[in-house]
Short mmCIF file of C-alpha atoms and ligand atoms in Angstrom, two decimals:
data_model
loop_
_atom_site.label_atom_id
_atom_site.label_comp_id
_atom_site.label_asym_id
_atom_site.label_seq_id
_atom_site.Cartn_x
_atom_site.Cartn_y
_atom_site.Cartn_z
CA MET A 1 -36.04 -27.81 -26.60
CA ARG A 2 -32.58 -29.23 -25.82
CA ILE A 3 -29.28 -27.40 -25.94
CA ARG A 4 -25.61 -28.20 -25.53
CA VAL A 5 -22.33 -26.32 -25.18
CA ASP A 6 -19.51 -27.31 -27.52
CA PRO A 7 -16.56 -27.60 -25.12
CA ASP A 8 -14.05 -27.05 -27.93
CA ALA A 9 -15.63 -23.77 -28.97
CA CYS A 10 -16.46 -22.35 -25.52
CA GLN A 11 -13.89 -19.83 -24.30
CA GLY A 12 -15.55 -18.84 -21.08
CA HIS A 13 -17.07 -15.46 -21.86
CA ALA A 14 -19.81 -16.46 -19.39
CA ARG A 15 -22.47 -14.58 -21.29
CA CYS A 16 -24.67 -17.69 -21.12
CA TYR A 17 -24.37 -17.86 -17.36
CA GLY A 18 -25.04 -14.14 -17.04
CA LEU A 19 -28.23 -14.39 -19.07
CA ALA A 20 -29.52 -17.76 -17.89
CA PRO A 21 -27.90 -19.09 -14.71
CA GLU A 22 -30.81 -21.56 -14.50
CA LEU A 23 -29.52 -23.29 -17.62
CA PHE A 24 -25.73 -23.02 -17.55
CA ASP A 25 -22.88 -23.38 -15.16
CA VAL A 26 -19.35 -22.16 -15.83
CA ASP A 27 -16.52 -23.93 -14.02
CA ASP A 28 -13.41 -22.44 -12.42
CA TYR A 29 -11.57 -22.57 -15.74
CA GLY A 30 -14.30 -20.79 -17.67
CA LEU A 31 -15.78 -23.84 -19.34
CA SER A 32 -19.56 -23.70 -19.62
CA SER A 33 -21.87 -26.68 -19.53
CA VAL A 34 -25.61 -27.09 -19.51
CA ILE A 35 -27.21 -28.02 -16.22
CA GLY A 36 -28.71 -31.52 -16.33
CA ASP A 37 -29.14 -33.05 -19.76
CA GLY A 38 -29.77 -29.73 -21.47
CA THR A 39 -33.53 -30.02 -21.62
CA VAL A 40 -34.96 -26.51 -21.44
CA PRO A 41 -38.27 -26.07 -19.61
CA PRO A 42 -40.76 -24.21 -21.81
CA GLU A 43 -40.71 -21.10 -19.65
CA LEU A 44 -36.92 -20.80 -20.14
CA GLU A 45 -36.85 -21.26 -23.89
CA ASP A 46 -36.61 -17.53 -24.56
CA LYS A 47 -33.65 -17.29 -22.22
CA ALA A 48 -31.99 -20.24 -23.94
CA ARG A 49 -32.41 -18.52 -27.32
CA LEU A 50 -30.99 -15.33 -25.89
CA ALA A 51 -27.94 -17.22 -24.62
CA ILE A 52 -27.45 -18.83 -28.04
CA ALA A 53 -27.66 -15.42 -29.70
CA ASN A 54 -25.17 -13.78 -27.35
CA CYS A 55 -22.38 -16.34 -27.16
CA PRO A 56 -19.42 -14.69 -28.91
CA GLU A 57 -17.95 -18.07 -29.80
CA PHE A 58 -21.13 -19.60 -31.30
CA ALA A 59 -20.57 -22.43 -28.82
CA ILE A 60 -24.17 -23.07 -27.79
CA GLU A 61 -26.37 -25.10 -30.08
CA GLU A 62 -29.92 -26.28 -30.10
CA LEU A 63 -30.15 -30.06 -30.52
CA THR A 64 -32.61 -31.33 -33.05
CA ASP A 65 -33.56 -34.95 -32.82
CA MET U 1 9.94 6.43 -33.36
CA ALA U 2 6.64 8.08 -33.88
CA SER U 3 6.09 10.11 -36.98
CA ARG U 4 3.10 12.25 -36.20
CA HIS U 5 2.43 14.00 -39.51
CA PRO U 6 -1.29 14.38 -40.15
CA VAL U 7 -3.12 11.47 -41.74
CA VAL U 8 -4.38 12.15 -45.25
CA ASP U 9 -5.40 8.64 -46.24
CA TRP U 10 -6.60 6.38 -43.44
CA ALA U 11 -6.64 3.30 -45.65
CA THR U 12 -2.91 3.37 -46.43
CA ASP U 13 -1.35 5.52 -43.71
CA PHE U 14 -3.42 5.26 -40.53
CA ASP U 15 -2.11 6.42 -37.17
CA VAL U 16 -3.89 5.23 -34.03
CA LEU U 17 -2.21 7.97 -31.99
CA ASP U 18 -3.58 10.73 -34.20
CA PRO U 19 -5.30 13.09 -31.72
CA GLY U 20 -8.45 13.35 -33.85
CA TYR U 21 -8.68 9.57 -34.01
CA VAL U 22 -8.20 9.19 -30.27
CA ALA U 23 -11.08 11.63 -29.70
CA ASP U 24 -13.35 10.05 -32.34
CA PRO U 25 -12.21 6.79 -33.93
CA PHE U 26 -15.78 5.83 -34.83
CA THR U 27 -16.15 7.83 -38.04
CA VAL U 28 -12.77 6.55 -39.24
CA TRP U 29 -13.83 2.93 -38.69
CA ASP U 30 -17.15 3.47 -40.46
CA HIS U 31 -15.32 4.98 -43.41
CA LEU U 32 -12.73 2.17 -43.50
CA ARG U 33 -15.27 -0.64 -43.24
CA GLU U 34 -16.98 0.77 -46.33
CA THR U 35 -13.90 1.52 -48.37
CA CYS U 36 -10.94 -0.55 -47.17
CA PRO U 37 -11.88 -2.92 -44.34
CA ILE U 38 -8.28 -3.91 -43.64
CA ALA U 39 -6.27 -0.71 -43.53
CA HIS U 40 -2.49 -0.53 -43.65
CA THR U 41 0.24 1.76 -42.41
CA ASP U 42 4.02 1.87 -42.48
CA ARG U 43 4.23 4.14 -39.48
CA ARG U 44 5.98 2.11 -36.76
CA GLY U 45 6.53 -0.81 -39.13
CA SER U 46 4.21 -2.55 -41.59
CA THR U 47 0.90 -2.88 -39.76
CA TRP U 48 -2.61 -3.91 -40.77
CA MET U 49 -5.86 -2.95 -39.10
CA PRO U 50 -9.06 -4.90 -39.75
CA THR U 51 -12.26 -3.09 -38.82
CA ARG U 52 -14.90 -5.71 -39.66
CA TYR U 53 -16.16 -8.14 -37.04
CA GLU U 54 -15.68 -11.08 -39.34
CA ASP U 55 -12.01 -10.35 -40.04
CA VAL U 56 -11.08 -9.47 -36.46
CA THR U 57 -12.61 -12.65 -35.01
CA ALA U 58 -11.19 -14.88 -37.77
CA ILE U 59 -7.67 -13.57 -37.14
CA ALA U 60 -8.11 -13.93 -33.38
CA HIS U 61 -8.90 -17.61 -33.92
CA ASP U 62 -5.99 -18.26 -36.27
CA VAL U 63 -3.35 -18.43 -33.54
CA GLU U 64 -0.86 -20.27 -35.73
CA ARG U 65 -0.53 -17.58 -38.35
CA PHE U 66 -1.16 -14.68 -35.98
CA SER U 67 1.07 -14.95 -32.93
CA SER U 68 0.76 -13.09 -29.65
CA ALA U 69 4.54 -12.70 -29.45
CA GLN U 70 4.02 -8.97 -30.18
CA ILE U 71 0.90 -7.64 -28.54
CA SER U 72 1.76 -3.97 -28.15
CA VAL U 73 -0.20 -1.62 -30.34
CA ILE U 74 2.84 0.64 -30.27
CA PRO U 75 5.57 -1.84 -31.18
CA VAL U 76 8.59 -2.68 -29.14
CA ALA U 77 11.20 -5.34 -29.69
CA GLY U 78 9.98 -8.66 -28.33
CA PRO U 79 7.02 -9.34 -26.09
CA VAL U 80 8.21 -6.88 -23.51
CA PRO U 81 10.68 -4.09 -24.19
CA ASP U 82 14.30 -4.82 -23.35
CA GLU U 83 13.35 -6.79 -20.31
CA PRO U 84 15.86 -9.54 -19.69
CA VAL U 85 14.13 -10.19 -16.37
CA LEU U 86 11.07 -11.38 -18.31
CA PRO U 87 12.33 -14.17 -20.59
CA TYR U 88 8.84 -15.66 -20.76
CA GLY U 89 7.19 -12.35 -21.55
CA VAL U 90 3.97 -11.66 -19.68
CA PRO U 91 2.06 -14.92 -20.13
CA PRO U 92 -0.59 -15.87 -20.96
CA ILE U 93 -1.29 -12.72 -22.99
CA SER U 94 2.05 -12.64 -24.80
CA ALA U 95 2.25 -16.42 -25.24
CA ASP U 96 1.10 -18.84 -27.90
CA PRO U 97 0.20 -22.45 -27.11
CA PRO U 98 1.56 -24.52 -25.41
CA LEU U 99 2.94 -21.93 -22.94
CA HIS U 100 -0.31 -20.01 -23.21
CA THR U 101 -2.46 -22.98 -22.27
CA TRP U 102 -1.01 -23.83 -18.89
CA THR U 103 -0.18 -20.30 -17.81
CA ARG U 104 -3.77 -19.27 -18.53
CA ARG U 105 -5.02 -22.15 -16.39
CA LEU U 106 -2.94 -20.87 -13.47
CA LEU U 107 -4.86 -17.59 -13.54
CA LEU U 108 -8.40 -18.54 -14.48
CA PRO U 109 -9.63 -19.82 -11.08
CA TRP U 110 -8.75 -16.48 -9.51
CA PHE U 111 -11.25 -14.76 -11.76
CA SER U 112 -14.03 -17.34 -11.95
CA HIS U 113 -17.51 -15.95 -11.40
CA ARG U 114 -17.61 -17.62 -7.98
CA ARG U 115 -14.40 -15.91 -6.87
CA VAL U 116 -15.52 -12.63 -8.34
CA ASP U 117 -18.74 -12.74 -6.29
CA GLY U 118 -16.44 -12.71 -3.29
CA TYR U 119 -14.77 -9.45 -4.38
CA GLU U 120 -18.05 -7.61 -4.85
CA ALA U 121 -18.54 -6.41 -1.27
CA MET U 122 -15.10 -4.77 -1.07
CA THR U 123 -15.59 -3.19 -4.49
CA ARG U 124 -18.93 -1.75 -3.44
CA GLU U 125 -17.52 -0.35 -0.23
CA LEU U 126 -14.63 1.19 -2.11
CA CYS U 127 -16.93 2.84 -4.67
CA ALA U 128 -19.24 4.15 -1.97
CA SER U 129 -16.37 5.66 -0.02
CA LEU U 130 -15.04 7.38 -3.14
CA VAL U 131 -18.49 8.89 -3.79
CA ASP U 132 -18.63 10.00 -0.14
CA GLY U 133 -15.50 12.01 -0.80
CA PHE U 134 -17.03 14.29 -3.44
CA VAL U 135 -20.82 13.95 -3.35
CA GLY U 136 -21.15 17.05 -1.16
CA ALA U 137 -18.92 19.15 -3.40
CA GLY U 138 -21.27 19.13 -6.38
CA ARG U 139 -18.43 18.33 -8.76
CA ALA U 140 -15.92 15.61 -9.41
CA ASP U 141 -13.48 14.30 -11.96
CA ALA U 142 -15.36 11.12 -12.81
CA ALA U 143 -12.28 9.70 -14.55
CA ALA U 144 -9.31 10.62 -12.35
CA GLY U 145 -11.24 10.95 -9.09
CA TYR U 146 -13.47 7.90 -9.41
CA ALA U 147 -12.99 5.43 -12.29
CA GLN U 148 -9.20 5.48 -12.00
CA GLN U 149 -9.31 4.77 -8.27
CA ILE U 150 -11.32 1.57 -8.38
CA PRO U 151 -9.72 -1.30 -10.37
CA VAL U 152 -6.21 -0.70 -9.11
CA ARG U 153 -7.32 -1.25 -5.52
CA VAL U 154 -9.34 -4.35 -6.36
CA ILE U 155 -6.36 -5.86 -8.20
CA ALA U 156 -3.98 -4.95 -5.38
CA HIS U 157 -6.28 -6.79 -3.01
CA ILE U 158 -6.30 -9.91 -5.20
CA LEU U 159 -2.56 -9.85 -5.72
CA GLY U 160 -2.07 -9.35 -2.01
CA VAL U 161 -0.12 -6.09 -2.25
CA PRO U 162 -0.90 -2.93 -0.27
CA GLY U 163 -3.67 -0.73 -1.70
CA GLY U 164 -1.76 2.26 -0.34
CA LEU U 165 0.52 1.98 -3.36
CA ALA U 166 -2.39 2.48 -5.75
CA ASP U 167 -1.07 5.79 -7.07
CA GLU U 168 2.33 4.30 -7.90
CA PHE U 169 0.75 1.31 -9.60
CA THR U 170 -1.45 3.58 -11.66
CA GLU U 171 1.53 5.65 -12.72
CA TRP U 172 3.60 2.62 -13.76
CA VAL U 173 0.75 1.09 -15.72
CA ARG U 174 0.14 4.37 -17.53
CA ASP U 175 3.86 4.65 -18.32
CA VAL U 176 3.72 1.22 -19.92
CA LEU U 177 0.42 1.50 -21.77
CA GLU U 178 -0.40 5.12 -22.40
CA PHE U 179 2.99 6.65 -22.94
CA ALA U 180 4.22 3.73 -24.97
CA ASP U 181 5.39 6.07 -27.70
CA ASP U 182 8.05 7.31 -25.31
CA PRO U 183 10.50 4.38 -24.93
CA GLU U 184 12.24 5.91 -21.94
CA ARG U 185 9.05 6.38 -20.02
CA ARG U 186 7.86 2.92 -20.91
CA ARG U 187 11.11 1.30 -19.80
CA TYR U 188 10.99 3.27 -16.57
CA GLY U 189 7.44 2.10 -15.86
CA PHE U 190 8.41 -1.50 -16.52
CA GLU U 191 11.49 -1.31 -14.33
CA ARG U 192 9.57 0.12 -11.42
CA LEU U 193 6.81 -2.40 -11.75
CA THR U 194 9.01 -5.48 -12.09
CA GLY U 195 11.37 -4.24 -9.39
CA TYR U 196 8.47 -3.87 -7.03
CA PHE U 197 7.12 -7.34 -7.74
CA LEU U 198 10.57 -8.92 -7.36
CA THR U 199 10.75 -7.59 -3.81
CA GLU U 200 7.25 -8.85 -3.10
CA ILE U 201 8.15 -12.26 -4.52
CA ASP U 202 11.15 -12.50 -2.19
CA ARG U 203 8.97 -11.64 0.76
CA ARG U 204 6.48 -14.35 -0.12
CA ARG U 205 9.14 -17.00 -0.33
CA SER U 206 9.49 -16.70 3.43
CA GLU U 207 5.99 -15.52 4.35
CA PRO U 208 3.49 -17.02 1.94
CA GLY U 209 -0.09 -15.74 2.13
CA ASP U 210 -3.25 -16.91 0.42
CA ASP U 211 -3.02 -14.30 -2.33
CA LEU U 212 -2.46 -14.78 -6.06
CA LEU U 213 1.25 -13.99 -5.94
CA SER U 214 1.99 -16.49 -3.15
CA THR U 215 -0.09 -19.16 -4.81
CA LEU U 216 1.66 -18.78 -8.15
CA LEU U 217 5.04 -19.04 -6.45
CA HIS U 218 4.10 -22.21 -4.64
CA THR U 219 2.42 -23.95 -7.56
CA GLU U 220 4.05 -26.92 -9.23
CA VAL U 221 3.57 -27.73 -12.88
CA ASP U 222 4.66 -31.23 -13.92
CA GLY U 223 6.38 -31.63 -10.57
CA GLN U 224 8.44 -28.45 -10.99
CA PRO U 225 7.87 -25.12 -9.26
CA VAL U 226 6.94 -22.37 -11.68
CA ASP U 227 9.97 -20.27 -12.67
CA GLU U 228 10.05 -17.07 -10.65
CA ARG U 229 10.55 -14.99 -13.80
CA LEU U 230 7.34 -16.40 -15.19
CA VAL U 231 5.47 -15.57 -12.00
CA LEU U 232 6.87 -12.07 -12.29
CA GLY U 233 5.59 -11.72 -15.85
CA THR U 234 2.14 -12.99 -14.95
CA ALA U 235 1.84 -10.77 -11.89
CA ALA U 236 2.90 -7.75 -13.95
CA LEU U 237 0.32 -8.70 -16.57
CA VAL U 238 -2.52 -8.93 -14.06
CA LEU U 239 -1.75 -5.43 -12.87
CA ILE U 240 -1.27 -4.00 -16.36
CA ALA U 241 -4.29 -5.75 -17.88
CA GLY U 242 -6.61 -5.17 -14.98
CA VAL U 243 -6.18 -1.48 -14.31
CA ASP U 244 -6.21 0.86 -17.33
CA THR U 245 -8.73 -1.32 -19.14
CA THR U 246 -11.42 -1.43 -16.49
CA TRP U 247 -10.99 2.15 -15.43
CA SER U 248 -11.36 3.19 -19.07
CA ALA U 249 -14.59 1.21 -19.37
CA ILE U 250 -15.98 2.81 -16.20
CA GLY U 251 -14.91 6.27 -17.36
CA SER U 252 -16.38 5.91 -20.86
CA SER U 253 -19.64 4.64 -19.42
CA LEU U 254 -19.89 7.61 -17.06
CA TRP U 255 -19.06 9.92 -19.96
CA HIS U 256 -21.90 8.37 -21.95
CA LEU U 257 -24.34 8.78 -19.07
CA ALA U 258 -23.20 12.35 -18.45
CA THR U 259 -23.86 13.24 -22.08
CA HIS U 260 -27.01 11.16 -22.71
CA GLU U 261 -29.74 12.24 -20.36
CA ASP U 262 -32.32 9.72 -21.64
CA ASP U 263 -30.06 6.75 -21.03
CA ARG U 264 -29.06 8.06 -17.63
CA ARG U 265 -32.67 8.49 -16.50
CA ARG U 266 -33.64 5.14 -17.91
CA LEU U 267 -30.93 3.34 -16.00
CA VAL U 268 -31.76 5.14 -12.77
CA GLU U 269 -35.45 4.29 -13.12
CA ASP U 270 -34.88 0.68 -14.11
CA PRO U 271 -31.89 -0.81 -12.27
CA LEU U 272 -32.76 -4.27 -13.62
CA LEU U 273 -31.51 -3.00 -16.94
CA MET U 274 -27.98 -2.85 -15.57
CA PRO U 275 -26.59 -6.22 -16.73
CA LEU U 276 -27.67 -5.60 -20.33
CA ALA U 277 -26.53 -1.99 -20.14
CA VAL U 278 -23.08 -3.07 -18.97
CA GLU U 279 -22.68 -5.33 -22.01
CA GLU U 280 -23.89 -2.57 -24.31
CA LEU U 281 -21.54 0.04 -22.85
CA LEU U 282 -18.68 -2.47 -23.17
CA ARG U 283 -19.64 -2.99 -26.80
CA ALA U 284 -20.00 0.66 -27.72
CA TYR U 285 -16.94 1.91 -25.85
CA SER U 286 -14.69 -1.14 -25.93
CA PRO U 287 -11.44 0.08 -24.50
CA VAL U 288 -8.93 -2.54 -25.62
CA THR U 289 -7.05 -3.07 -28.88
CA MET U 290 -4.34 -5.76 -29.03
CA ALA U 291 -1.76 -6.71 -31.64
CA ARG U 292 -0.55 -9.88 -33.35
CA VAL U 293 2.50 -10.62 -35.45
CA VAL U 294 2.13 -12.55 -38.71
CA THR U 295 4.15 -15.80 -38.61
CA ALA U 296 3.86 -16.81 -42.28
CA ASP U 297 2.81 -14.93 -45.42
CA VAL U 298 -0.94 -15.00 -45.78
CA ASP U 299 -3.63 -13.20 -47.75
CA VAL U 300 -6.59 -11.94 -45.78
CA GLY U 301 -9.40 -10.36 -47.78
CA GLY U 302 -6.97 -9.64 -50.60
CA CYS U 303 -4.41 -8.03 -48.31
CA PRO U 304 -0.94 -9.54 -48.65
CA MET U 305 0.24 -9.90 -45.07
CA ARG U 306 3.91 -10.83 -44.75
CA ALA U 307 5.68 -12.66 -41.95
CA GLY U 308 6.76 -10.05 -39.43
CA ASP U 309 3.92 -7.63 -40.25
CA ARG U 310 1.77 -6.69 -37.33
CA VAL U 311 -2.01 -6.71 -37.10
CA LEU U 312 -4.02 -4.51 -34.76
CA MET U 313 -6.88 -6.50 -33.30
CA ASN U 314 -9.45 -3.76 -33.41
CA PHE U 315 -12.07 -5.32 -31.14
CA PRO U 316 -13.63 -1.87 -30.60
CA ALA U 317 -14.22 -1.42 -34.35
CA ALA U 318 -15.55 -4.97 -34.71
CA ASN U 319 -18.11 -4.11 -32.06
CA ARG U 320 -19.46 -1.27 -34.18
CA ASP U 321 -19.78 -3.29 -37.38
CA PRO U 322 -23.28 -2.62 -38.76
CA SER U 323 -23.37 -6.00 -40.50
CA VAL U 324 -23.42 -7.65 -37.06
CA PHE U 325 -25.09 -5.06 -34.84
CA GLU U 326 -28.27 -3.22 -35.69
CA ARG U 327 -27.94 0.51 -35.08
CA ALA U 328 -24.29 -0.21 -34.39
CA ASP U 329 -23.37 3.39 -33.70
CA GLU U 330 -26.09 3.89 -31.13
CA VAL U 331 -26.08 2.85 -27.52
CA VAL U 332 -29.20 0.71 -27.04
CA LEU U 333 -29.13 0.00 -23.32
CA ASP U 334 -31.41 -3.03 -23.52
CA ARG U 335 -29.84 -4.51 -26.65
CA ALA U 336 -30.91 -8.15 -26.48
CA VAL U 337 -28.60 -9.67 -29.09
CA ASN U 338 -25.08 -8.52 -28.40
CA ARG U 339 -22.29 -10.88 -29.37
CA HIS U 340 -19.65 -8.27 -28.63
CA VAL U 341 -15.94 -9.03 -28.44
CA ALA U 342 -14.82 -6.31 -26.02
CA PHE U 343 -13.00 -9.07 -24.13
CA GLY U 344 -11.49 -10.54 -27.27
CA SER U 345 -12.33 -13.71 -29.12
CA GLY U 346 -10.82 -17.19 -29.04
CA ILE U 347 -8.17 -18.56 -26.69
CA HIS U 348 -7.03 -15.21 -25.29
CA ARG U 349 -10.52 -14.23 -24.12
CA CYS U 350 -9.93 -11.81 -21.25
CA ALA U 351 -9.17 -13.87 -18.18
CA GLY U 352 -10.48 -11.03 -16.03
CA SER U 353 -13.79 -10.51 -17.82
CA ASN U 354 -15.96 -11.62 -14.89
CA LEU U 355 -14.09 -9.24 -12.62
CA ALA U 356 -14.21 -6.36 -15.09
CA ARG U 357 -17.97 -6.74 -15.56
CA MET U 358 -18.57 -6.81 -11.84
CA GLU U 359 -16.44 -3.71 -11.29
CA LEU U 360 -18.18 -1.79 -14.06
CA ARG U 361 -21.63 -2.73 -12.79
CA VAL U 362 -20.88 -1.92 -9.16
CA ALA U 363 -19.11 1.35 -10.04
CA LEU U 364 -22.13 2.52 -12.05
CA GLU U 365 -24.64 1.33 -9.43
CA GLU U 366 -22.90 3.12 -6.58
CA TRP U 367 -22.46 6.30 -8.60
CA LEU U 368 -26.06 6.42 -9.87
CA ALA U 369 -27.53 5.59 -6.45
CA ARG U 370 -26.04 8.79 -5.05
CA ILE U 371 -25.58 10.95 -8.14
CA PRO U 372 -28.47 10.20 -10.46
CA GLU U 373 -28.19 13.58 -12.25
CA PHE U 374 -24.86 14.79 -13.61
CA THR U 375 -23.45 16.52 -16.67
CA VAL U 376 -20.07 17.41 -18.05
CA GLU U 377 -18.98 20.72 -16.55
CA ALA U 378 -19.65 23.54 -19.03
CA GLY U 379 -16.45 24.77 -20.64
CA ALA U 380 -14.32 22.07 -19.02
CA GLU U 381 -12.10 19.86 -21.12
CA VAL U 382 -12.62 16.11 -21.39
CA THR U 383 -9.39 14.36 -22.40
CA TRP U 384 -9.00 10.85 -23.82
CA ALA U 385 -6.16 8.35 -23.94
CA GLY U 386 -5.95 6.03 -26.92
CA GLY U 387 -3.79 3.44 -28.62
CA GLN U 388 -3.88 0.16 -26.74
CA VAL U 389 -6.54 1.33 -24.30
CA ARG U 390 -9.08 4.07 -24.97
CA GLY U 391 -10.93 5.97 -22.28
CA PRO U 392 -11.33 9.38 -20.64
CA ARG U 393 -8.49 10.59 -18.45
CA GLN U 394 -10.12 13.81 -17.32
CA LEU U 395 -13.89 13.98 -17.03
CA PRO U 396 -15.07 16.96 -14.96
CA VAL U 397 -18.73 16.59 -14.09
CA VAL U 398 -21.14 18.64 -12.00
CA PHE U 399 -24.27 17.60 -10.15
CA PRO U 400 -26.95 19.23 -8.00
C1 HEM I 1 -13.27 -3.71 -19.19
C2 HEM I 1 -12.13 -4.20 -18.83
C3 HEM I 1 -11.30 -5.12 -19.67
C4 HEM I 1 -11.27 -5.27 -21.02
C5 HEM I 1 -12.10 -4.54 -22.07
C6 HEM I 1 -10.30 -6.30 -21.31
C7 HEM I 1 -9.99 -6.74 -22.58
C8 HEM I 1 -9.16 -7.79 -22.86
C9 HEM I 1 -8.93 -8.31 -24.19
C10 HEM I 1 -9.54 -7.76 -25.46
C11 HEM I 1 -8.08 -9.36 -24.07
C12 HEM I 1 -7.61 -10.25 -25.20
C13 HEM I 1 -6.20 -10.02 -25.55
C14 HEM I 1 -5.81 -10.63 -26.87
O1 HEM I 1 -6.65 -11.16 -27.62
O2 HEM I 1 -4.62 -10.56 -27.17
C15 HEM I 1 -7.75 -9.49 -22.67
C16 HEM I 1 -6.90 -10.43 -22.13
C17 HEM I 1 -6.60 -10.53 -20.79
N1 HEM I 1 -7.11 -9.76 -19.77
FE1 HEM I 1 -8.50 -8.31 -19.95
N2 HEM I 1 -9.75 -6.74 -20.14
C18 HEM I 1 -10.34 -6.06 -19.11
C19 HEM I 1 -10.11 -6.22 -17.77
C20 HEM I 1 -9.27 -7.16 -17.23
C21 HEM I 1 -9.11 -7.40 -15.82
C22 HEM I 1 -9.85 -6.71 -14.70
C23 HEM I 1 -8.17 -8.35 -15.70
C24 HEM I 1 -7.72 -8.85 -14.37
C25 HEM I 1 -6.97 -9.78 -14.13
C26 HEM I 1 -7.74 -8.74 -17.03
C27 HEM I 1 -6.81 -9.70 -17.33
C28 HEM I 1 -6.56 -10.20 -18.59
C29 HEM I 1 -5.63 -11.28 -18.86
C30 HEM I 1 -4.81 -12.05 -17.83
C31 HEM I 1 -5.65 -11.50 -20.25
C32 HEM I 1 -4.85 -12.51 -21.04
C33 HEM I 1 -5.67 -13.74 -21.33
C34 HEM I 1 -4.96 -14.71 -22.25
O3 HEM I 1 -4.06 -14.29 -23.01
O4 HEM I 1 -5.28 -15.90 -22.22
N3 HEM I 1 -8.43 -8.00 -17.94
N4 HEM I 1 -8.44 -8.52 -21.96
S1 SF4 I 2 -21.15 -17.57 -23.62
FE1 SF4 I 2 -20.36 -19.12 -25.00
S2 SF4 I 2 -18.16 -19.05 -24.80
FE2 SF4 I 2 -19.03 -17.96 -23.10
S3 SF4 I 2 -19.12 -19.44 -21.45
FE3 SF4 I 2 -21.08 -19.45 -22.46
S4 SF4 I 2 -20.86 -21.03 -23.99
FE4 SF4 I 2 -18.82 -20.54 -23.34
#
C-alpha cells in the first residue's frame, strides 16, 4: 500500500498525525506529508485507512499503480 | 435589534437565540435537514442556515462567493463593530485571501503540534490545581469553576500577558461573543479588550519578549513591519477565539459525562480511548458556528442567495448529519470514522485546533483522574450559552 497527501487539499486538521504519527508528519504551518515515500508497512495499513477515512478535507489518497 | 417573538416555522423564520433552541438545537436541525436543509430568516437581516454536512462544507470552500468579511452570527456592521482602531478587522478569521493567507501564516507556527506539546505541562498543572480547589468539597461548578478557568490562562501564557487578568479577559470575551445581541455591551467589551492590548503593544515596543505579541510586532512582511493595528486585531482574535470556544467544549464534555454514566465509566476504565473520545465529543457538541456574507447572487440547493445575505456556517449541525455519521445523534466514544468539522473546513480551519484538542484532553484526564464519579446536582439548574458559541455556563455537579 502507498499513500500520499494532496498539498492543495490539506488544511492542517492534523487528524492523520493524531491517528498515525508513524505515517505522517505535519509541519509548522499545518501542512501534512507522508513520511518517506508513502509506502505503508503491512502492519500499519489499518491505521493508514483510518487516517484516509478521518481526514475532513479528503486530502489523503491511496496510490494505485 | 433582536426581535424575540417565538419561532413558529423554523424553516422560514429561525432564531438561533431562541432559548429552546439554545438548550436543544439538535431536534431543530434534524427536522430542518429532513424538510428544509437550508433554512432562512429575516430576523437580523436576510440570513440562511444550512444544516447538511455537504452544504456547509461546500460553502466553506467557496471563499469567493462566501466572504468572511462578516463572521458574527449576530450581525454587526463590518468585520468588527464600529471599531476604527481595527481597520484590518481581526485577521485571519475576518479576512479573505490574500490578507487571510499571510496573516494566517503568522499565527500557525504558534499552534503547531510541536509547540502545543510544550504547553501541555502547564495546562496539566493548571487543571490539577483547579481540581485541588474543590475536590474535597464534594461539589463544583464544572463550567464556571473549572472549564472556564482553563483556556484563558493558557492563552494568556502564549500571548505573554499576565494570567492574573484572567477574569477580566473572560468578561470581555463574553461581552463580545455571548452578549452580542446587546450592542452597548459588545462595544464595551471590544473597547476594553483593544485598549488593554494597545497598552501591552506599547510596552513591547520597548521591552520585547519571546511571546506571540512581541513576535508579531517585530515581524516583517515583504520588508515592512506589520501594521500595529493588524497586530492588535490578531491578538484580540487569539483571545476571543481561544477562550469561549475551548471552555465550551470542555464544559459540554463534562456535562455529557455527568449525564451518561456508561460513557463516564468506560473512559475512566480505558484511558487509551481518550483521543477518539475527544474527537467524538467535539463532533457531538461542536461549540462554534461562524457566518459568511454572500458576495454575488448564487443559488444553493434551490435557495436564491443574494449578495449581502448572510449564511450561518452551522458546523455543529453538519456534524450531526445522519447521511455522513452513523448513529449521528449518539455519542459513540470509540467512533472510528469521524470526519467532523468542529474546527471548520477549508482555508479557515481553526488555527488553534491542536491547542484546543490538547486542552480538552488534559482537562478531562485531570478531572477524571480525581473525580471519576460525578453527576449533575439534583434540582440545580444547568444553563447554556448559544449563538456563535454553545456550551454550559453553569454546571453544578456533585461527587462522593
Ligand atoms: C474547541 C475549541 C475550538 C473550536 C471548536 C474552534 C472552532 C473554530 C472554527 C469552526 C473556526 C473556523 C472559522 C471559520 O470558518 O470562519 C476557527 C477558526 C479559528 N480559531 Fe478556533 N476553535 C477552537 C479553539 C481555538 C483556540 C484554542 C484558538 C487559539 C488560538 C483558536 C484560534 C482560531 C483562529 C486564529 C481561527 C481563524 C483561522 C483562519 O481564519 O484562518 N481556536 N475555530
Ligand atoms: S487530516 Fe487531512 S487535512 Fe488534516 S493534516 Fe492530515 S491530510 Fe491534512
